[in-house]
Structures are given as structure tokens and as C-alpha cells.
CSV table of C-alpha atoms and ligand atoms in Angstrom, one decimal:
chain,number,residue,atom,x,y,z
A,847,MET,CA,-146.6,122.6,59.6
A,848,SER,CA,-146.8,119.3,61.4
A,849,ILE,CA,-146.4,115.5,61.1
A,850,SER,CA,-149.8,113.7,61.2
A,851,ARG,CA,-150.6,110.3,62.5
A,852,ASP,CA,-150.8,109.1,58.8
A,853,ASP,CA,-147.3,110.6,58.1
A,854,VAL,CA,-146.0,108.6,61.1
A,855,LEU,CA,-147.5,105.4,59.7
A,856,ASP,CA,-146.0,106.2,56.2
A,857,TRP,CA,-142.6,106.7,57.9
A,858,ILE,CA,-142.7,103.3,59.5
A,859,GLN,CA,-143.7,101.7,56.2
A,860,VAL,CA,-140.9,103.5,54.3
A,861,THR,CA,-138.5,102.5,57.0
A,862,ALA,CA,-139.4,98.8,56.6
A,863,GLY,CA,-138.9,99.1,52.8
A,864,ILE,CA,-135.5,100.8,53.2
A,865,LEU,CA,-134.3,98.3,55.8
A,866,LYS,CA,-135.3,95.5,53.5
A,867,GLU,CA,-133.4,97.0,50.6
A,868,ASN,CA,-130.4,97.5,52.8
A,869,ARG,CA,-130.6,94.1,54.5
A,870,ASP,CA,-127.5,92.8,52.7
A,871,TYR,CA,-125.6,96.0,53.1
A,872,LEU,CA,-126.1,96.0,56.9
A,873,ILE,CA,-125.2,92.3,57.0
A,874,LYS,CA,-122.0,93.1,55.2
A,875,LEU,CA,-121.1,95.9,57.6
A,876,ASP,CA,-121.9,93.7,60.6
A,877,ALA,CA,-119.9,90.8,59.1
A,878,ALA,CA,-116.8,93.0,59.2
A,879,ILE,CA,-116.9,93.9,62.9
A,880,GLY,CA,-119.7,91.8,64.4
A,881,ASP,CA,-121.7,88.6,63.7
A,882,ALA,CA,-123.4,89.5,60.4
A,883,ASP,CA,-126.9,89.6,61.7
A,884,HIS,CA,-127.8,93.3,61.9
A,885,GLY,CA,-129.4,93.5,58.5
A,886,ALA,CA,-131.5,90.4,59.1
A,887,ASN,CA,-132.4,91.6,62.6
A,888,MET,CA,-133.7,95.0,61.5
A,889,ASP,CA,-135.5,93.5,58.5
A,890,ARG,CA,-137.2,90.9,60.6
A,891,GLY,CA,-138.2,93.5,63.2
A,892,PHE,CA,-139.7,96.0,60.8
A,893,LYS,CA,-141.5,93.2,58.9
A,894,ALA,CA,-143.1,92.3,62.2
A,895,VAL,CA,-144.0,96.0,62.8
A,896,MET,CA,-145.6,96.0,59.3
A,897,GLY,CA,-147.8,93.2,60.5
A,898,LYS,CA,-149.1,95.5,63.3
A,899,LEU,CA,-150.0,98.4,61.0
A,900,PRO,CA,-153.6,97.4,60.3
A,901,GLU,CA,-154.4,97.5,64.0
A,902,LEU,CA,-152.7,100.9,64.3
A,903,ALA,CA,-154.6,102.7,61.6
A,904,ASP,CA,-156.8,104.8,63.9
A,905,LYS,CA,-154.4,105.0,66.9
A,906,ASP,CA,-152.6,108.1,68.3
A,907,ILE,CA,-148.9,108.6,67.5
A,908,GLY,CA,-147.9,107.5,71.0
A,909,THR,CA,-149.6,104.1,70.5
A,910,ILE,CA,-148.0,103.7,67.1
A,911,PHE,CA,-144.5,104.3,68.4
A,912,LYS,CA,-145.1,102.2,71.5
A,913,THR,CA,-146.3,99.3,69.5
A,914,THR,CA,-143.4,99.6,67.2
A,915,GLY,CA,-141.0,99.6,70.1
A,916,MET,CA,-142.6,96.6,71.8
A,917,THR,CA,-142.5,94.7,68.5
A,918,LEU,CA,-138.9,95.5,67.9
A,919,LEU,CA,-138.0,94.5,71.4
A,920,SER,CA,-139.5,91.1,70.9
A,921,THR,CA,-138.3,90.4,67.4
A,922,VAL,CA,-135.0,92.1,66.6
A,923,GLY,CA,-132.8,90.4,69.1
A,924,GLY,CA,-129.1,91.1,69.6
A,925,ALA,CA,-127.9,94.4,71.0
A,926,GLY,CA,-130.0,96.3,68.4
A,927,GLY,CA,-133.4,94.9,69.7
A,928,PRO,CA,-133.4,96.4,73.2
A,929,LEU,CA,-131.8,99.6,71.9
A,930,TYR,CA,-134.2,100.2,69.0
A,931,GLY,CA,-137.1,99.0,71.2
A,932,THR,CA,-136.1,101.7,73.7
A,933,LEU,CA,-135.8,104.3,71.0
A,934,TYR,CA,-139.4,103.9,69.8
A,935,LEU,CA,-140.8,103.3,73.3
A,936,GLN,CA,-139.4,106.6,74.4
A,937,MET,CA,-140.7,108.4,71.3
A,938,GLY,CA,-144.1,106.9,72.2
A,939,MET,CA,-144.0,108.1,75.8
A,940,LYS,CA,-143.4,111.7,74.6
A,941,SER,CA,-146.1,111.5,71.9
A,942,ALA,CA,-148.8,109.8,74.0
A,943,GLY,CA,-152.3,110.9,72.9
A,944,LYS,CA,-151.0,113.1,70.1
A,945,MET,CA,-152.5,113.0,66.6
A,946,ASP,CA,-149.8,115.2,65.1
A,947,LEU,CA,-146.3,116.4,65.9
A,948,THR,CA,-144.8,119.9,65.4
A,949,LEU,CA,-141.0,120.3,65.0
A,950,GLU,CA,-140.8,121.0,68.7
A,951,ASP,CA,-142.7,117.8,69.5
A,952,TRP,CA,-140.4,115.8,67.3
A,953,ILE,CA,-137.4,117.3,68.9
A,954,VAL,CA,-138.7,116.4,72.4
A,955,ALA,CA,-139.6,112.9,71.2
A,956,LEU,CA,-136.3,112.1,69.4
A,957,GLN,CA,-134.2,113.6,72.2
A,958,ALA,CA,-135.9,111.5,74.9
A,959,ALA,CA,-135.6,108.5,72.5
A,960,VAL,CA,-131.8,109.0,72.1
A,961,GLU,CA,-131.4,109.6,75.8
A,962,GLY,CA,-133.2,106.3,76.4
A,963,VAL,CA,-130.7,104.5,74.1
A,964,VAL,CA,-127.8,106.1,75.9
A,965,MET,CA,-129.1,105.2,79.3
A,966,ARG,CA,-129.7,101.6,78.2
A,967,GLY,CA,-126.5,101.0,76.2
A,968,LYS,CA,-124.2,103.4,78.1
A,969,ALA,CA,-122.4,104.4,74.9
A,970,GLU,CA,-120.8,107.7,74.7
A,971,LEU,CA,-120.2,109.8,71.5
A,972,GLY,CA,-117.2,108.3,69.7
A,973,ASP,CA,-117.8,104.7,71.0
A,974,LYS,CA,-118.7,103.7,67.4
A,975,THR,CA,-122.4,102.9,67.9
A,976,MET,CA,-125.8,104.0,66.7
A,977,VAL,CA,-125.5,106.9,69.2
A,978,ASP,CA,-122.9,108.5,66.9
A,979,ALA,CA,-125.6,108.9,64.2
A,980,LEU,CA,-128.5,109.6,66.6
A,981,SER,CA,-127.1,112.2,68.9
A,982,PRO,CA,-125.8,114.6,66.2
A,983,ALA,CA,-129.2,114.3,64.5
A,984,VAL,CA,-131.0,115.6,67.6
A,985,GLU,CA,-128.4,118.4,67.9
A,986,ALA,CA,-129.0,119.4,64.3
A,987,LEU,CA,-132.8,119.5,64.8
A,988,LYS,CA,-132.4,121.8,67.8
A,989,GLU,CA,-130.0,124.1,66.0
A,990,ALA,CA,-132.3,124.2,62.9
A,991,SER,CA,-135.3,125.0,65.1
A,992,SER,CA,-133.5,127.8,67.0
A,993,ASN,CA,-132.4,129.2,63.6
A,994,GLY,CA,-136.1,129.3,62.5
A,995,ARG,CA,-135.9,126.6,59.9
A,996,SER,CA,-139.0,124.8,58.7
A,997,LEU,CA,-139.8,121.3,59.8
A,998,SER,CA,-138.7,119.8,56.4
A,999,GLU,CA,-135.4,121.7,56.5
A,1000,ALA,CA,-134.8,120.7,60.0
A,1001,LEU,CA,-135.4,117.0,59.1
A,1002,GLU,CA,-133.0,117.3,56.2
A,1003,TYR,CA,-130.3,118.8,58.5
A,1004,SER,CA,-130.8,116.0,61.0
A,1005,ALA,CA,-130.5,113.3,58.4
A,1006,LYS,CA,-127.3,115.0,57.1
A,1007,ALA,CA,-125.9,115.1,60.6
A,1008,ALA,CA,-126.7,111.4,61.1
A,1009,GLU,CA,-125.0,110.6,57.8
A,1010,GLU,CA,-121.9,112.5,58.9
A,1011,GLY,CA,-122.0,110.8,62.3
A,1012,MET,CA,-122.3,107.4,60.6
A,1013,THR,CA,-119.3,108.1,58.3
A,1014,ALA,CA,-117.3,109.4,61.2
A,1015,THR,CA,-117.5,106.0,62.8
A,1016,ILE,CA,-115.3,104.4,60.1
A,1017,PRO,CA,-111.8,105.1,61.5
A,1018,TRP,CA,-112.9,104.7,65.2
A,1019,VAL,CA,-112.1,101.8,67.5
A,1020,ALA,CA,-115.4,100.3,68.9
A,1021,LYS,CA,-115.8,100.7,72.6
A,1022,LYS,CA,-119.3,99.1,73.0
A,1023,GLY,CA,-121.0,96.0,71.7
A,1024,ARG,CA,-119.6,93.0,69.8
A,1025,ALA,CA,-117.3,95.2,67.6
A,1026,SER,CA,-115.4,96.2,70.8
A,1027,TYR,CA,-114.1,92.6,71.1
A,1028,LEU,CA,-112.1,93.3,68.0
A,1029,GLY,CA,-110.2,96.2,69.6
A,1030,GLU,CA,-108.0,98.1,67.1
A,1031,ARG,CA,-109.2,95.7,64.3
A,1032,SER,CA,-112.7,97.4,64.4
A,1033,ALA,CA,-111.1,100.6,62.9
A,1034,GLY,CA,-111.6,101.1,59.2
A,1035,HIS,CA,-115.2,99.8,59.2
A,1036,GLN,CA,-118.5,101.7,59.3
A,1037,ASP,CA,-120.7,100.9,62.3
A,1038,PRO,CA,-123.8,98.9,61.3
A,1039,GLY,CA,-126.0,100.4,64.0
A,1040,ALA,CA,-125.0,103.9,63.1
A,1041,THR,CA,-125.9,103.0,59.5
A,1042,SER,CA,-129.4,101.7,60.3
A,1043,SER,CA,-130.0,104.8,62.4
A,1044,TYR,CA,-129.0,107.0,59.6
A,1045,LEU,CA,-131.2,105.1,57.2
A,1046,ILE,CA,-134.2,105.5,59.6
A,1047,LEU,CA,-133.7,109.2,60.0
A,1048,GLN,CA,-133.1,109.7,56.2
A,1049,ALA,CA,-136.4,107.9,55.7
A,1050,ALA,CA,-138.1,110.4,58.1
A,1051,ALA,CA,-136.6,113.4,56.2
A,1052,ASP,CA,-137.8,111.9,52.8
A,1053,THR,CA,-141.2,110.8,54.0
A,1054,TRP,CA,-142.0,114.0,55.8
A,1055,LYS,CA,-140.5,116.5,53.3
A,1056,ASP,CA,-143.9,118.0,52.6
A,1057,CYS,CA,-145.0,118.2,56.2
B,566,ADP,P1,-125.4,92.3,68.0
B,566,ADP,O1,-124.2,93.1,68.2
B,566,ADP,O2,-125.9,91.7,69.3
B,566,ADP,O3,-125.2,91.2,66.9
B,566,ADP,P2,-126.8,93.9,66.1
B,566,ADP,O4,-125.8,93.4,65.1
B,566,ADP,O5,-128.2,93.9,65.7
B,566,ADP,O6,-126.6,93.2,67.5
B,566,ADP,O7,-126.5,95.5,66.4
B,566,ADP,C1,-125.1,95.9,66.4
B,566,ADP,C2,-125.2,97.4,66.6
B,566,ADP,O8,-125.7,97.8,67.9
B,566,ADP,C3,-123.8,98.1,66.6
B,566,ADP,O9,-123.4,98.3,65.3
B,566,ADP,C4,-124.0,99.3,67.4
B,566,ADP,O10,-124.3,100.4,66.6
B,566,ADP,C5,-125.1,99.0,68.3
B,566,ADP,N1,-124.7,98.8,69.7
B,566,ADP,C6,-124.1,97.7,70.3
B,566,ADP,N2,-123.9,97.9,71.6
B,566,ADP,C7,-124.4,99.2,71.8
B,566,ADP,C8,-124.5,100.0,73.0
B,566,ADP,N3,-124.0,99.5,74.2
B,566,ADP,N4,-125.0,101.2,72.9
B,566,ADP,C9,-125.4,101.7,71.7
B,566,ADP,N5,-125.4,101.0,70.6
B,566,ADP,C10,-124.9,99.7,70.6
B,567,MG,MG1,-124.7,91.7,65.0
């Protein structure tokens, strides 16, 4: 079973809807430990990506992800813009020319994407960032694959791991980004970027459940 080019377009569309629905929630999370713009940033970015979908209808998955990354880079702003831009650009590099993705392809793409985010933002696990949701999601995909799980099962496990990673950020003190300026006062709040990353990966698991 595999993820088709149309499935990828569906995922992006579903992601845009989910981020719109969660705009105020992400703003509230960022208001507690940042500057209250994360929800607006992500919603603005994915609205702009939605505007590009018509020109992507017949393109390969690499082009779809690369265009998504470039658009996020130029519209999201803040710390999230370059990091989410990198995430999708790297996914695009690994899926260049492809019209569908197997579980193995998706693992390669997401792993490179997360490595790109780590390289760019220099966050380690436990720094209370989006990496705390993204990295466990990649590990869960790899484990599911080596246990012979199906694509849809692996996606469910990876979304679950991202959710656990997101929740784990609550008691932590932020070591990167704006929240780190708060020091100990950042503890007790869920990281907004880890939350948007979880929402994006849960959207993948939901959209691709029949792939
Ligand atoms: P800003 O902090 O510039 O206002 P956003 O509010 O859009 O940007 O995004 C904040 C999120 O970005 C944080 O919750 C965190 O998850 C993520 N983030 C910030 N700095 C880094 C970093 N160096 N590496 C990884 N993620 C980071
Ligand atoms: Mg912010």
C-alpha cells in the first residue's frame, strides 16, 4: 500500500483545515510562553499553501512538498517559518520525482525532514520544541516498519508518539526559542510548536488511514 500524489494533496488540505480550527488554541499556548503568534503564523502559512494547490494538481510529490516548504518559508515568519519551511523542503528533496510513497519512502522523507529541522534550529530532545513531537514520530515509524506493521498502523503509531512527545513538553523548561527567555517559568505549559507538529502528523494518520 502507498501514499499517492492525491493523498499528499489531501493531507495538505486537511492540515490547513486543522490548523485553522486550532488557530486560537495554538495562540493561547504561545501566549503563555511566547508571543501569541504561533496559531496565526501557521494558519496564514497553510492558507497561502492552499492558494498554490491548483498549480500543484499534476505535479510530483517532491514538487508539492517543495512548494509547500517555500511558501511556508515566505509566509509563516517567526521561528516556526524557517523550521516548518525546512521540514517540507527536506521532505520534498527525498520525494523528488515520486508519484507515490511507500512506508519506507515516508520514513526516509520524514527522517530527513526532522534532521533538517534539528540542523537548522539546533534543538535537542527535551529542549521543549517541535523536535520533541517530530523525533519520536520518526522513531515510532521505524519501529512499526521493522515490526512488519502496515502503513496505516505505522502512521497511527507515529501520531501517537508525537502526541506523547507533545504532552511530555508540559513540565519541561524551554531551552530554545522565545520560551527559553522565560527560564523556569516556561515549565507547566505545553509547547506550541510541538502541538502544531502533532496536529500535522495526526492529520497524516487520519488522511492516509486507508492508504
Ligand atoms: P516565534 O517563537 O518566533 O514567535 P512561533 O511562535 O511561530 O515563532 O513558533 C514557536 C515554536 O517554534 C516553539 O513552540 C518551538 O516549538 C519552535 N522552536 C523555536 N525555536 C526552535 C528551535 N531552535 N528548534 C526547534 N524548534 C524551535
Ligand atoms: Mg510565537
